[in-house]
Short mmCIF file of C-alpha atoms in Angstrom, two decimals:
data_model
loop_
_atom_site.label_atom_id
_atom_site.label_comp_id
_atom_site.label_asym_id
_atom_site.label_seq_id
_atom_site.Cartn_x
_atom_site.Cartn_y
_atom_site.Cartn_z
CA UNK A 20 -18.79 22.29 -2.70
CA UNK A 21 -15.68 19.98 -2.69
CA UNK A 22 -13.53 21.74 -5.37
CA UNK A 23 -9.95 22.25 -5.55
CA UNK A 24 -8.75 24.39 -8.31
CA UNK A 25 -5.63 24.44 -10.31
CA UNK A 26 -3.94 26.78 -12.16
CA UNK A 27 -2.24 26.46 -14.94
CA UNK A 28 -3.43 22.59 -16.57
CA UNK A 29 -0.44 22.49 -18.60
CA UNK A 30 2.88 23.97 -18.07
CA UNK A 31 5.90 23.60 -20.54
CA UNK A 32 9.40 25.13 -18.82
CA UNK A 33 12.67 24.92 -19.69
CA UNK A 34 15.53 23.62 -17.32
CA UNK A 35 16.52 26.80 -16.58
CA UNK A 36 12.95 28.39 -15.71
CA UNK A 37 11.08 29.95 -12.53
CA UNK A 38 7.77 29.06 -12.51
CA UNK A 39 4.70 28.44 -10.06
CA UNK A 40 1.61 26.20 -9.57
CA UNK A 41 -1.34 27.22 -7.30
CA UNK A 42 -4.00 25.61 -5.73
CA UNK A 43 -7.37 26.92 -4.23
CA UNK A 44 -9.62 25.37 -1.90
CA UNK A 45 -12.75 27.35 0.06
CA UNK A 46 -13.94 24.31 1.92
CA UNK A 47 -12.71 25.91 5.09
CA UNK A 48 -10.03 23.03 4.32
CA UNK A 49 -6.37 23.11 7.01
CA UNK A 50 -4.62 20.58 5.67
CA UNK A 51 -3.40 20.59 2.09
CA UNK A 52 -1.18 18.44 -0.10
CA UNK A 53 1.00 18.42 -2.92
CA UNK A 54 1.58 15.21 -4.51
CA UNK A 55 3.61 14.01 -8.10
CA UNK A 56 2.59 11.17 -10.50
CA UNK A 57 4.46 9.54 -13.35
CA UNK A 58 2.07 8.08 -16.00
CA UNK A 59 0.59 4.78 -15.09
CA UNK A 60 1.85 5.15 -11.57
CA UNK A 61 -0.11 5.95 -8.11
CA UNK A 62 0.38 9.77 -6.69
CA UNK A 63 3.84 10.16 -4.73
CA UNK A 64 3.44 12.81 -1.93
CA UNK A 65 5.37 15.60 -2.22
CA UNK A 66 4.67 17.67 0.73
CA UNK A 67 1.80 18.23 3.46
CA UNK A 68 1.04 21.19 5.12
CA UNK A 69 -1.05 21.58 8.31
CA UNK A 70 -2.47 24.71 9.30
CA UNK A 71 -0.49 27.16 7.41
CA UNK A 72 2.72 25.17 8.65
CA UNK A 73 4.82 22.42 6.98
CA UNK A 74 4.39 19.03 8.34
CA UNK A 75 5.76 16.81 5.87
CA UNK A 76 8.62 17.21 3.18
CA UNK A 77 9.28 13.77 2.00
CA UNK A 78 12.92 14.55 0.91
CA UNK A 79 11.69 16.32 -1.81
CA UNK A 80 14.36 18.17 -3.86
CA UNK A 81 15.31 21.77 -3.20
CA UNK A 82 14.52 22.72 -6.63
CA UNK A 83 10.53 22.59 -5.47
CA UNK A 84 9.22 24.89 -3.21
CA UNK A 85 6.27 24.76 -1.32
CA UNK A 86 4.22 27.84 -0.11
CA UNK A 87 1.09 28.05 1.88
CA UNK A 88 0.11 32.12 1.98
CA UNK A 89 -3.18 31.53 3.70
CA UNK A 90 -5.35 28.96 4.55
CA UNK A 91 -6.79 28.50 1.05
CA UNK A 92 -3.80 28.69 -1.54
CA UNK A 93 -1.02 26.74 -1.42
CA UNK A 94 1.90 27.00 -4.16
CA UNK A 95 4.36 25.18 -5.17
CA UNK A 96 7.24 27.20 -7.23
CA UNK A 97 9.77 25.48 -9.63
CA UNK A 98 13.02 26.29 -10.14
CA UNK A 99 16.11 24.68 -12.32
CA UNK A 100 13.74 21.25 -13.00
CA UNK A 101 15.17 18.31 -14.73
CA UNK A 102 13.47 16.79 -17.57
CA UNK A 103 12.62 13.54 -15.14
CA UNK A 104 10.53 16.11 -13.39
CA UNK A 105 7.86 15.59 -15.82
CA UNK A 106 5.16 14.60 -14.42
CA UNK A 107 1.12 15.44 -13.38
CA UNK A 108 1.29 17.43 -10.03
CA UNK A 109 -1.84 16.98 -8.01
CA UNK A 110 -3.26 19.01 -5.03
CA UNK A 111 -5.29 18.30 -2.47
CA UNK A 112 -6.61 19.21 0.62
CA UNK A 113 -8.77 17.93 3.75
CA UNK A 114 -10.21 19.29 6.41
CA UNK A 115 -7.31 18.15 9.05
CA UNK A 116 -4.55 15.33 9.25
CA UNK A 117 -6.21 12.16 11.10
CA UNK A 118 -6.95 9.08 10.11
CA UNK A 119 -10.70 9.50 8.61
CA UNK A 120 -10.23 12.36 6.54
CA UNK A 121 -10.62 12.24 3.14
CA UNK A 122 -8.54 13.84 0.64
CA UNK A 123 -10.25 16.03 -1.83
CA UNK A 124 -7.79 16.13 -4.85
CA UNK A 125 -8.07 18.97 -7.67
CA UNK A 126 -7.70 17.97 -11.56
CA UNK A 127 -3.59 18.75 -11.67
CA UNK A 128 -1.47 20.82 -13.70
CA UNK A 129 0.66 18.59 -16.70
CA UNK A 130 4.14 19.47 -16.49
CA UNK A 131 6.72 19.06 -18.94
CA UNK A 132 10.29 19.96 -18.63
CA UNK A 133 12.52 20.30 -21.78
CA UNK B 17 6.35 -2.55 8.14
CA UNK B 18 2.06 -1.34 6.69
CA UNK B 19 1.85 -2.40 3.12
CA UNK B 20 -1.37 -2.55 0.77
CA UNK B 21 -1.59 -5.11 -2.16
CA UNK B 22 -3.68 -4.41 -5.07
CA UNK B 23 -4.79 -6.52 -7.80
CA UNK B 24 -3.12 -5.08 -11.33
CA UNK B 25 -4.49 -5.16 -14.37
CA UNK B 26 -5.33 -3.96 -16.90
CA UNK B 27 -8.63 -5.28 -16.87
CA UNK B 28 -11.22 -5.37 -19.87
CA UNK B 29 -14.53 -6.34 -19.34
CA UNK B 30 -17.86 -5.78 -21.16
CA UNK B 31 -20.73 -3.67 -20.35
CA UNK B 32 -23.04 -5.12 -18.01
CA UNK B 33 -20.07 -7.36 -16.90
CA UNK B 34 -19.40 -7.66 -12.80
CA UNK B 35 -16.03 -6.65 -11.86
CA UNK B 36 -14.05 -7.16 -8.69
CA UNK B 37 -10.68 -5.37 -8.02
CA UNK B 38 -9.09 -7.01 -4.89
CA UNK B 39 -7.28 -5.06 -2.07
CA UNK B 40 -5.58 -6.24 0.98
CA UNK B 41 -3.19 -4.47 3.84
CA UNK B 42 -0.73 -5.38 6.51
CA UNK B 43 -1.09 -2.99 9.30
CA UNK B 44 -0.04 -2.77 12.75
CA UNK B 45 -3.31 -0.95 14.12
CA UNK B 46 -6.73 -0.29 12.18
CA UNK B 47 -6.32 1.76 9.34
CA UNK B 48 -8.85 3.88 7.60
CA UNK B 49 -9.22 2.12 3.99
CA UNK B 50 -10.38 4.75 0.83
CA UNK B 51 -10.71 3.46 -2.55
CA UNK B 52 -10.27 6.45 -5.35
CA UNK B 53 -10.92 6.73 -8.96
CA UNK B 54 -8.72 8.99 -12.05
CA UNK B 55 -11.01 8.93 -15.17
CA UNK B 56 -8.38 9.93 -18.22
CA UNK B 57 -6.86 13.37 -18.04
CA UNK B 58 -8.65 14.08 -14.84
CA UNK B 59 -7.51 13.99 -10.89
CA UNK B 60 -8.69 11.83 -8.41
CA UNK B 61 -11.75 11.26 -6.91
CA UNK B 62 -13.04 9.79 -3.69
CA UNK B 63 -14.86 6.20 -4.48
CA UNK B 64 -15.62 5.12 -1.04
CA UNK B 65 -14.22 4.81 2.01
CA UNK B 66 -14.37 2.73 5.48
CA UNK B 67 -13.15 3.56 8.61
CA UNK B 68 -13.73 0.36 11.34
CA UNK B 69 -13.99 -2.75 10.63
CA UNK B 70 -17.34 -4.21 8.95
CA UNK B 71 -18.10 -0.86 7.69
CA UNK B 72 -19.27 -1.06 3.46
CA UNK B 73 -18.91 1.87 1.92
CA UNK B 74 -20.42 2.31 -1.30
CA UNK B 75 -21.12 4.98 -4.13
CA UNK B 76 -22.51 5.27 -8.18
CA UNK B 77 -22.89 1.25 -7.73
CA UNK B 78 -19.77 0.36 -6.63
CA UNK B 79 -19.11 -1.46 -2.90
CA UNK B 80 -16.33 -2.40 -0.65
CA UNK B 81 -16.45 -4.05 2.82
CA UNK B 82 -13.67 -3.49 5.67
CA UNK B 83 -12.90 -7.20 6.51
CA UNK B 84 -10.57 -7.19 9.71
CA UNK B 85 -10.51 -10.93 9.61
CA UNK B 86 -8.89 -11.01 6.02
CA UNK B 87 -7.56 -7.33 6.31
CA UNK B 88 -9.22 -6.83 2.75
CA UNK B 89 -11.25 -4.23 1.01
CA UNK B 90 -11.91 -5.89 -2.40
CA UNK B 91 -14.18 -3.34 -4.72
CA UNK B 92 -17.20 -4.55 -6.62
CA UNK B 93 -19.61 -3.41 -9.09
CA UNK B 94 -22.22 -5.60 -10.45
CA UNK B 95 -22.96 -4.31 -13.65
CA UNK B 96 -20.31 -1.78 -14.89
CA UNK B 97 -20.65 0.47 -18.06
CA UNK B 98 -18.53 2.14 -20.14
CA UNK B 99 -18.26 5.60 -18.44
CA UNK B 100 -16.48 3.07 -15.53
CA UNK B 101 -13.39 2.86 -17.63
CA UNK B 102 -11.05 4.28 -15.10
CA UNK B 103 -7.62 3.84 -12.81
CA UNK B 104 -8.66 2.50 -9.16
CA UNK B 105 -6.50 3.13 -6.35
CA UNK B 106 -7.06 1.52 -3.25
CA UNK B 107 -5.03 3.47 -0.57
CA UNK B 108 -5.03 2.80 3.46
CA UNK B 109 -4.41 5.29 5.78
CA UNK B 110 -2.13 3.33 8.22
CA UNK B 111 -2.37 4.84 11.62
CA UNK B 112 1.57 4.78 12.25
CA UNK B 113 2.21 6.15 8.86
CA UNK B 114 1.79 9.65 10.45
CA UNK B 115 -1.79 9.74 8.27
CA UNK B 116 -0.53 9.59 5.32
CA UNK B 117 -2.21 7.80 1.71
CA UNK B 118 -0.63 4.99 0.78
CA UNK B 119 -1.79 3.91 -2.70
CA UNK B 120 -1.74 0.89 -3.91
CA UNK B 121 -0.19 0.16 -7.75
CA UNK B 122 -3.83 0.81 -9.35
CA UNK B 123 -5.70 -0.68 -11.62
CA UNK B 124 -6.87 -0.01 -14.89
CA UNK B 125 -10.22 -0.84 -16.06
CA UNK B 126 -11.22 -0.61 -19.27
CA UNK B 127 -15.15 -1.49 -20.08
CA UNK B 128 -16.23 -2.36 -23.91
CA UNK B 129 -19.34 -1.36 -25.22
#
């Protein structure tokens, strides 16, 4: 089984909004991923986290959050977005950071921000 | 500083038609080369993948060879359909990039019945 899961698909918030995505992987998985993409454009990464801990923030404004409970969920909570924060918002995970690992991604969650 | 250069489309071919997406890298080091597909609406998904040079990974008829010489990874597919129609992303992982997927521009590919 290679599945990441997703919850919710679609998300509509307003600019003044708290809200949260999750992700799910039970591939005994310790590194996982949160990435952004703009239509017609490749994934941006957002953040990487590496055994529970966070590895990589790639100047990622404070108004996302990233939270890893356990080794199988990772969240990512939204709070005062901007409109240009529209955008698909992709997980993934593999089973470490190195250099062969491949990235198992889940299907997203659509956000849009009015 | 590492860099990958994909071929952009769009594309449109016809069933049955070969295609051939070219992808090459600048890289200090070897890196591990992936190529990755996003039918519409969907997420990603793992294509292939190559991890030392002269390595050809392939998968649902498509192939890619790591070519060290011309630091390439061009995809193929010798007869594509129409379920193909897809965005391809190739994406190195450089190995001073702190491991890291660096995705090329994608291209869309769009087969006609």
């Amino acid at each position: 089984d290679t599945e990441v899961t997703q919850t919710p698909k679609h998300l509509v918030m307003g600019m003044t909004n708290k809200k949260s995505l999750k992700c799910e992987q039970h591939m005994g998985h310790r590194a996982m991923y949160w990435y952004k993409q703009k239509a017609k454009k490749p994934p941006e990464l957002m953040f990487v986290y590496s055994y529970e801990k966070l590895s990589i923030n790639e100047s990622v404004p404070s108004r996302f959050s990233p939270e890893c409970p356990n080794s199988s969920l990772l969240n990512l909570h939204l709070h005062a977005l901007q409109p240009e924060d529209s955008a698909l918002y992709l997980c993934a995970s593999s089973r470490q950071r190195s250099r062969a690992e491949t990235q198992y991604f889940g299907p997203g969650t659509r956000l849009l921000v009015l | 500083g590492d860099s990958v250069t994909q071929m952009e489309g769009p594309v449109t071919l016809s069933e049955e038609a070969f295609l051939t997406i070219n992808c090459t890298y600048t890289a200090t080091g070897y890196p591990s080369l992936f190529w990755y597909v996003q039918y519409p609406g969907e997420g990603l998904q793992l294509l292939l993948k190559a991890t030392k040079a002269d390595d050809k990974g392939s998968n649902k008829g498509f192939e890619a060879t790591y070519r060290k010489e011309t630091t390439s990874f061009h995809l193929e597919k010798g007869s594509v359909q129409v379920s193909d129609s897809a965005v391809y992303f190739c994406a190195p992982v450089f190995p001073l990039e702190d491991y890291k997927l660096s995705f090329g521009a994608g291209t869309t590919v769009t087969v006609r019945a």
